[in-house]
mmCIF file of C-alpha atoms in Angstrom:
data_model
loop_
_atom_site.group_PDB
_atom_site.id
_atom_site.type_symbol
_atom_site.label_atom_id
_atom_site.label_comp_id
_atom_site.label_asym_id
_atom_site.label_seq_id
_atom_site.Cartn_x
_atom_site.Cartn_y
_atom_site.Cartn_z
ATOM 1 C CA MET F 1 -51.073 -13.035 -18.459
ATOM 2 C CA SER F 2 -47.711 -14.582 -17.782
ATOM 3 C CA GLY F 3 -47.500 -17.703 -15.652
ATOM 4 C CA VAL F 4 -44.371 -16.392 -13.899
ATOM 5 C CA ALA F 5 -46.198 -13.524 -12.210
ATOM 6 C CA THR F 6 -48.939 -15.755 -10.821
ATOM 7 C CA ARG F 7 -46.660 -18.290 -9.104
ATOM 8 C CA PRO F 8 -45.736 -17.137 -5.579
ATOM 9 C CA GLU F 9 -42.889 -19.666 -5.258
ATOM 10 C CA ALA F 10 -40.987 -17.920 -8.082
ATOM 11 C CA ALA F 11 -40.585 -14.783 -5.945
ATOM 12 C CA THR F 12 -39.418 -16.668 -2.840
ATOM 13 C CA THR F 13 -36.882 -19.001 -4.456
ATOM 14 C CA PRO F 14 -33.523 -18.402 -2.730
ATOM 15 C CA VAL F 15 -30.598 -17.256 -4.840
ATOM 16 C CA SER F 16 -27.300 -18.973 -4.137
ATOM 17 C CA VAL F 17 -24.366 -16.756 -3.177
ATOM 18 C CA GLN F 18 -20.826 -17.937 -3.659
ATOM 19 C CA LEU F 19 -18.097 -16.345 -1.556
ATOM 20 C CA THR F 20 -14.791 -15.923 -3.315
ATOM 21 C CA PRO F 21 -11.353 -14.948 -2.025
ATOM 22 C CA ILE F 22 -10.906 -12.620 -5.036
ATOM 23 C CA VAL F 23 -11.592 -9.001 -4.054
ATOM 24 C CA PRO F 24 -12.136 -6.095 -6.471
ATOM 25 C CA ILE F 25 -9.927 -3.096 -5.673
ATOM 26 C CA ARG F 26 -10.019 0.497 -6.896
ATOM 27 C CA VAL F 27 -6.720 2.332 -6.389
ATOM 28 C CA PHE F 28 -6.705 6.152 -6.435
ATOM 29 C CA ASP F 29 -3.770 8.509 -6.615
ATOM 30 C CA ALA F 30 -3.743 11.949 -5.025
ATOM 31 C CA HIS F 31 -5.123 13.553 -8.197
ATOM 32 C CA GLY F 32 -8.201 11.332 -8.340
ATOM 33 C CA GLU F 33 -6.947 9.121 -11.167
ATOM 34 C CA TYR F 34 -7.661 5.465 -10.506
ATOM 35 C CA PHE F 35 -7.477 1.974 -11.882
ATOM 36 C CA ASP F 36 -9.431 -1.154 -11.048
ATOM 37 C CA THR F 37 -7.922 -4.526 -10.339
ATOM 38 C CA GLU F 38 -8.588 -7.561 -8.201
ATOM 39 C CA MET F 39 -6.506 -9.825 -6.029
ATOM 40 C CA ASP F 40 -6.748 -12.689 -3.588
ATOM 41 C CA ILE F 41 -7.571 -11.403 -0.112
ATOM 42 C CA ASP F 42 -4.728 -13.480 1.379
ATOM 43 C CA ALA F 43 -2.048 -12.507 -1.172
ATOM 44 C CA PRO F 44 0.679 -10.107 -0.013
ATOM 45 C CA LEU F 45 0.115 -6.540 -1.182
ATOM 46 C CA ARG F 46 3.575 -6.383 -2.775
ATOM 47 C CA SER F 47 1.990 -7.649 -6.010
ATOM 48 C CA LEU F 48 -0.519 -4.790 -5.875
ATOM 49 C CA GLN F 49 2.310 -2.363 -5.144
ATOM 50 C CA LEU F 50 4.123 -3.526 -8.296
ATOM 51 C CA ALA F 51 0.931 -3.068 -10.329
ATOM 52 C CA ILE F 52 0.541 0.479 -8.957
ATOM 53 C CA GLU F 53 4.157 1.324 -9.765
ATOM 54 C CA ASP F 54 3.650 -0.008 -13.288
ATOM 55 C CA TYR F 55 0.338 1.818 -13.857
ATOM 56 C CA PHE F 56 1.401 5.190 -12.438
ATOM 57 C CA LYS F 57 4.989 4.732 -13.707
ATOM 58 C CA VAL F 58 6.544 5.423 -10.319
ATOM 59 C CA LYS F 59 9.326 3.535 -8.568
ATOM 60 C CA PRO F 60 10.307 2.348 -6.072
ATOM 61 C CA GLU F 61 8.159 3.346 -3.089
ATOM 62 C CA VAL F 62 4.372 3.426 -2.871
ATOM 63 C CA GLN F 63 2.545 3.994 0.388
ATOM 64 C CA LEU F 64 -0.956 2.510 0.442
ATOM 65 C CA LEU F 65 -3.799 3.906 2.511
ATOM 66 C CA LEU F 66 -7.263 2.500 3.124
ATOM 67 C CA HIS F 67 -10.429 4.425 2.329
ATOM 68 C CA ASN F 68 -10.381 5.541 5.975
ATOM 69 C CA ARG F 69 -6.834 6.918 5.504
ATOM 70 C CA GLN F 70 -5.151 4.324 7.709
ATOM 71 C CA GLN F 71 -1.819 3.139 6.373
ATOM 72 C CA ILE F 72 -1.624 -0.481 5.253
ATOM 73 C CA HIS F 73 1.420 -2.737 5.292
ATOM 74 C CA ALA F 74 2.575 -4.045 1.911
ATOM 75 C CA ASP F 75 4.071 -7.213 3.397
ATOM 76 C CA ARG F 76 0.656 -8.280 4.712
ATOM 77 C CA SER F 77 -2.489 -9.348 2.913
ATOM 78 C CA LEU F 78 -5.720 -7.413 2.520
ATOM 79 C CA ARG F 79 -7.292 -9.602 5.195
ATOM 80 C CA ASP F 80 -4.419 -9.010 7.643
ATOM 81 C CA ASN F 81 -4.693 -5.274 6.999
ATOM 82 C CA GLY F 82 -8.362 -5.385 7.969
ATOM 83 C CA CYS F 83 -9.697 -4.489 4.508
ATOM 84 C CA LEU F 84 -13.377 -5.276 4.287
ATOM 85 C CA LEU F 85 -15.846 -4.591 1.528
ATOM 86 C CA LEU F 86 -18.387 -2.088 2.752
ATOM 87 C CA LYS F 87 -21.989 -3.152 2.314
ATOM 88 C CA GLY F 88 -23.244 -1.930 -1.031
ATOM 89 C CA ASP F 89 -19.755 -0.915 -2.178
ATOM 90 C CA PRO F 90 -18.257 -3.144 -4.878
ATOM 91 C CA TYR F 91 -14.629 -2.138 -4.252
ATOM 92 C CA VAL F 92 -12.067 -2.001 -1.500
ATOM 93 C CA LYS F 93 -10.882 1.575 -1.995
ATOM 94 C CA LEU F 94 -7.165 2.213 -1.579
ATOM 95 C CA VAL F 95 -5.388 5.530 -1.952
ATOM 96 C CA CYS F 96 -1.756 5.452 -2.987
ATOM 97 C CA LEU F 97 0.714 8.167 -2.104
ATOM 98 C CA LEU F 98 3.584 8.104 -4.553
ATOM 99 C CA LYS F 99 7.028 8.921 -3.234
ATOM 100 C CA ARG F 100 9.994 9.415 -5.519
ATOM 101 C CA GLY F 101 13.135 8.978 -3.457
ATOM 102 C CA PRO F 102 14.158 11.367 -0.669
ATOM 103 C CA VAL F 103 12.510 14.475 -2.227
ATOM 104 C CA LEU F 104 8.998 15.211 -1.020
ATOM 105 C CA ASN F 105 6.512 17.371 -2.905
ATOM 106 C CA LEU F 106 4.431 19.082 -0.228
ATOM 107 C CA GLN F 107 1.122 20.656 -1.193
ATOM 108 C CA CYS F 108 0.628 23.679 1.048
ATOM 109 C CA GLU F 109 -2.863 25.152 1.024
ATOM 110 C CA VAL F 110 -2.874 28.847 1.897
ATOM 111 C CA GLY F 111 -6.407 30.153 1.573
ATOM 112 C CA PRO F 112 -7.745 29.269 -1.883
ATOM 113 C CA ILE F 113 -4.261 28.781 -3.388
ATOM 114 C CA THR F 114 -2.180 25.596 -3.269
ATOM 115 C CA TYR F 115 1.608 25.914 -3.393
ATOM 116 C CA VAL F 116 3.858 22.949 -4.148
ATOM 117 C CA VAL F 117 7.159 22.892 -2.286
ATOM 118 C CA ALA F 118 9.823 20.310 -3.131
ATOM 119 C CA CYS F 119 11.960 19.625 -0.087
ATOM 120 C CA HIS F 120 14.313 16.944 1.154
ATOM 121 C CA GLU F 121 12.841 14.456 3.611
ATOM 122 C CA MET F 122 15.387 15.596 6.218
ATOM 123 C CA ALA F 123 14.496 19.311 5.899
ATOM 124 C CA THR F 124 13.525 21.092 9.095
ATOM 125 C CA VAL F 125 10.210 22.858 9.609
ATOM 126 C CA TRP F 126 12.018 26.200 9.461
ATOM 127 C CA GLU F 127 13.563 25.313 6.068
ATOM 128 C CA VAL F 128 10.180 24.222 4.713
ATOM 129 C CA LYS F 129 8.580 27.493 5.906
ATOM 130 C CA LYS F 130 11.324 29.452 4.161
ATOM 131 C CA MET F 131 10.813 27.490 0.916
ATOM 132 C CA LEU F 132 7.049 28.053 1.143
ATOM 133 C CA CYS F 133 7.555 31.825 1.515
ATOM 134 C CA GLU F 134 9.920 31.835 -1.480
ATOM 135 C CA GLU F 135 7.418 29.889 -3.598
ATOM 136 C CA MET F 136 4.601 32.274 -2.603
ATOM 137 C CA GLU F 137 6.745 35.288 -3.592
ATOM 138 C CA ARG F 138 7.658 33.631 -6.896
ATOM 139 C CA GLN F 139 4.008 32.958 -7.791
ATOM 140 C CA GLN F 140 2.922 36.460 -6.747
ATOM 141 C CA ARG F 141 5.621 37.980 -8.989
ATOM 142 C CA ARG F 142 4.380 35.846 -11.909
ATOM 143 C CA ALA F 143 0.759 36.872 -11.269
ATOM 144 C CA ALA F 144 1.551 40.605 -10.996
ATOM 145 C CA PRO F 145 1.077 42.583 -14.247
ATOM 146 C CA PRO F 146 4.351 43.974 -15.704
#
């Protein structure tokens, strides 16, 4: 019989916990691809933004969202943005929305089908509706047998 199992003080010995300002972060894009990194909780998020642009090969604008879909501010730190590790979760989860200049790729879900419409950021709702209808017609023509 092992002496470790018979000593009650071995089971009650406290384990030291060291708090660190370095926080693990998992960054997701809209397609579910992700990468893991870590940063100081008080460092500005611009450094993380540059890492995201480098990893996903997108410049210049990245919008960061928390796991609860609230936008975060890149000029502030994780702490100032209210990012907290959830109990039992090893990562602060951030979702990045990648924007490439003034053209927006809108994903329009119509029933079970998703249509992608590329429109200018200044387009009106009416113009976007018209582009969506044109894209739906285009895809239906492609799907129809000749």
